Amino acid sequence: MTVISMPTFISQNTKIRIQIDIKKYCDAIILHPRAREQGYGGNADLKYAIKFKKKSKIPMIYSGDINEKNHKEYLKYFDYLMIGRRAIGSPEIFS
């Protein structure tokens, strides 16, 4: 399986545009919609991620602000979820 992982923004004002035929080269996309300036704070840009997913022809793995209370809602929009920092010190999130 080939997966492309990308942050949504290089900076708050510059969105990354993929100019390749993703479906030809990848089986899935991992998207983490947060700007570099946000560091580990702020909220992921869910609206942008949903818009990106609607245009995507391949499965999307979403990462950003996922927890045990909202994961079912996020699965309505995305094919898979990836849990990052939330799992550190909270392994119960997987139970």
C-alpha positions as MATLAB code, in Angstrom:
seq = 'MTVISMPTFISQNTKIRIQIDIKKYCDAIILHPRAREQGYGGNADLKYAIKFKKKSKIPMIYSGDINEKNHKEYLKYFDYLMIGRRAIGSPEIFS';
ca = [
       0.000    0.000    0.000;
       1.300    3.455   -0.894;
       0.066    6.369    1.199;
       0.807   10.076    0.914;
       0.839   11.972    4.197;
       0.564   15.726    4.074;
      -0.143   18.668    6.292;
      -2.839   20.912    4.842;
      -0.989   24.172    5.240;
       2.616   25.252    4.982;
       1.462   28.420    6.720;
      -1.874   29.963    7.663;
      -2.154   31.684    4.267;
      -0.672   29.072    1.928;
      -2.584   25.907    1.127;
      -0.781   23.003   -0.477;
      -2.060   21.942   -3.863;
      -1.211   18.489   -5.102;
      -0.512   18.614   -8.837;
      -0.083   14.887   -9.409;
      -2.558   12.192  -10.266;
      -2.856   10.897   -6.709;
      -5.019    7.923   -7.631;
      -2.309    6.718  -10.017;
       0.409    6.706   -7.340;
      -1.327    6.271   -3.972;
      -3.844    4.006   -2.273;
      -4.818    6.545    0.397;
      -4.152   10.062    1.710;
      -3.439   10.983    5.332;
      -4.522   14.561    5.973;
      -3.670   16.585    9.058;
      -5.225   20.026    8.501;
      -3.213   22.244   10.827;
      -0.865   25.150   10.012;
       2.788   25.213   11.001;
       2.205   28.359   13.078;
      -0.301   26.479   15.214;
       2.366   24.087   16.423;
       0.582   21.711   18.776;
      -2.249   24.134   19.524;
      -5.347   25.404   17.810;
      -7.958   23.383   16.006;
      -7.584   21.377   12.832;
      -9.427   22.836    9.817;
     -12.231   20.287    9.559;
     -14.138   22.264    6.895;
     -11.129   22.219    4.581;
     -10.575   18.499    5.188;
     -14.197   17.675    4.339;
     -13.954   19.778    1.162;
     -10.704   18.001    0.230;
     -12.295   14.595    0.868;
     -15.255   15.386   -1.386;
     -12.819   16.056   -4.249;
     -10.685   12.994   -3.523;
     -11.174    9.780   -5.451;
      -9.233    7.592   -3.006;
      -9.635    6.742    0.699;
      -8.705    9.433    3.193;
      -7.228    8.939    6.656;
      -8.031   11.983    8.784;
      -5.888   13.137   11.704;
      -6.705   16.071   13.948;
      -8.667   16.696   17.150;
     -10.036   13.144   17.280;
     -11.111   11.726   20.622;
     -13.338    9.044   22.087;
     -16.349   11.387   22.059;
     -16.233   12.579   18.448;
     -14.714    9.704   16.458;
     -18.078    8.385   15.225;
     -18.987   11.811   13.847;
     -15.645   12.072   11.992;
     -16.187    8.628   10.451;
     -19.257   10.047    8.689;
     -16.889   12.170    6.583;
     -13.666   10.140    6.308;
     -12.763    6.548    5.500;
     -10.335    6.089    8.402;
      -9.043    8.029   11.397;
      -5.525    8.325   12.757;
      -5.105    9.199   16.411;
      -1.915   11.061   17.267;
      -1.059   12.966   20.438;
      -4.393   12.096   22.048;
      -3.092    8.538   22.507;
       0.003    9.620   24.449;
      -0.734    8.927   28.091;
      -4.296    7.834   27.235;
      -4.115    4.306   25.835;
      -7.730    3.755   26.885;
      -8.795    5.695   23.795;
      -8.328    2.427   21.873;
     -10.658    0.393   24.080;
];
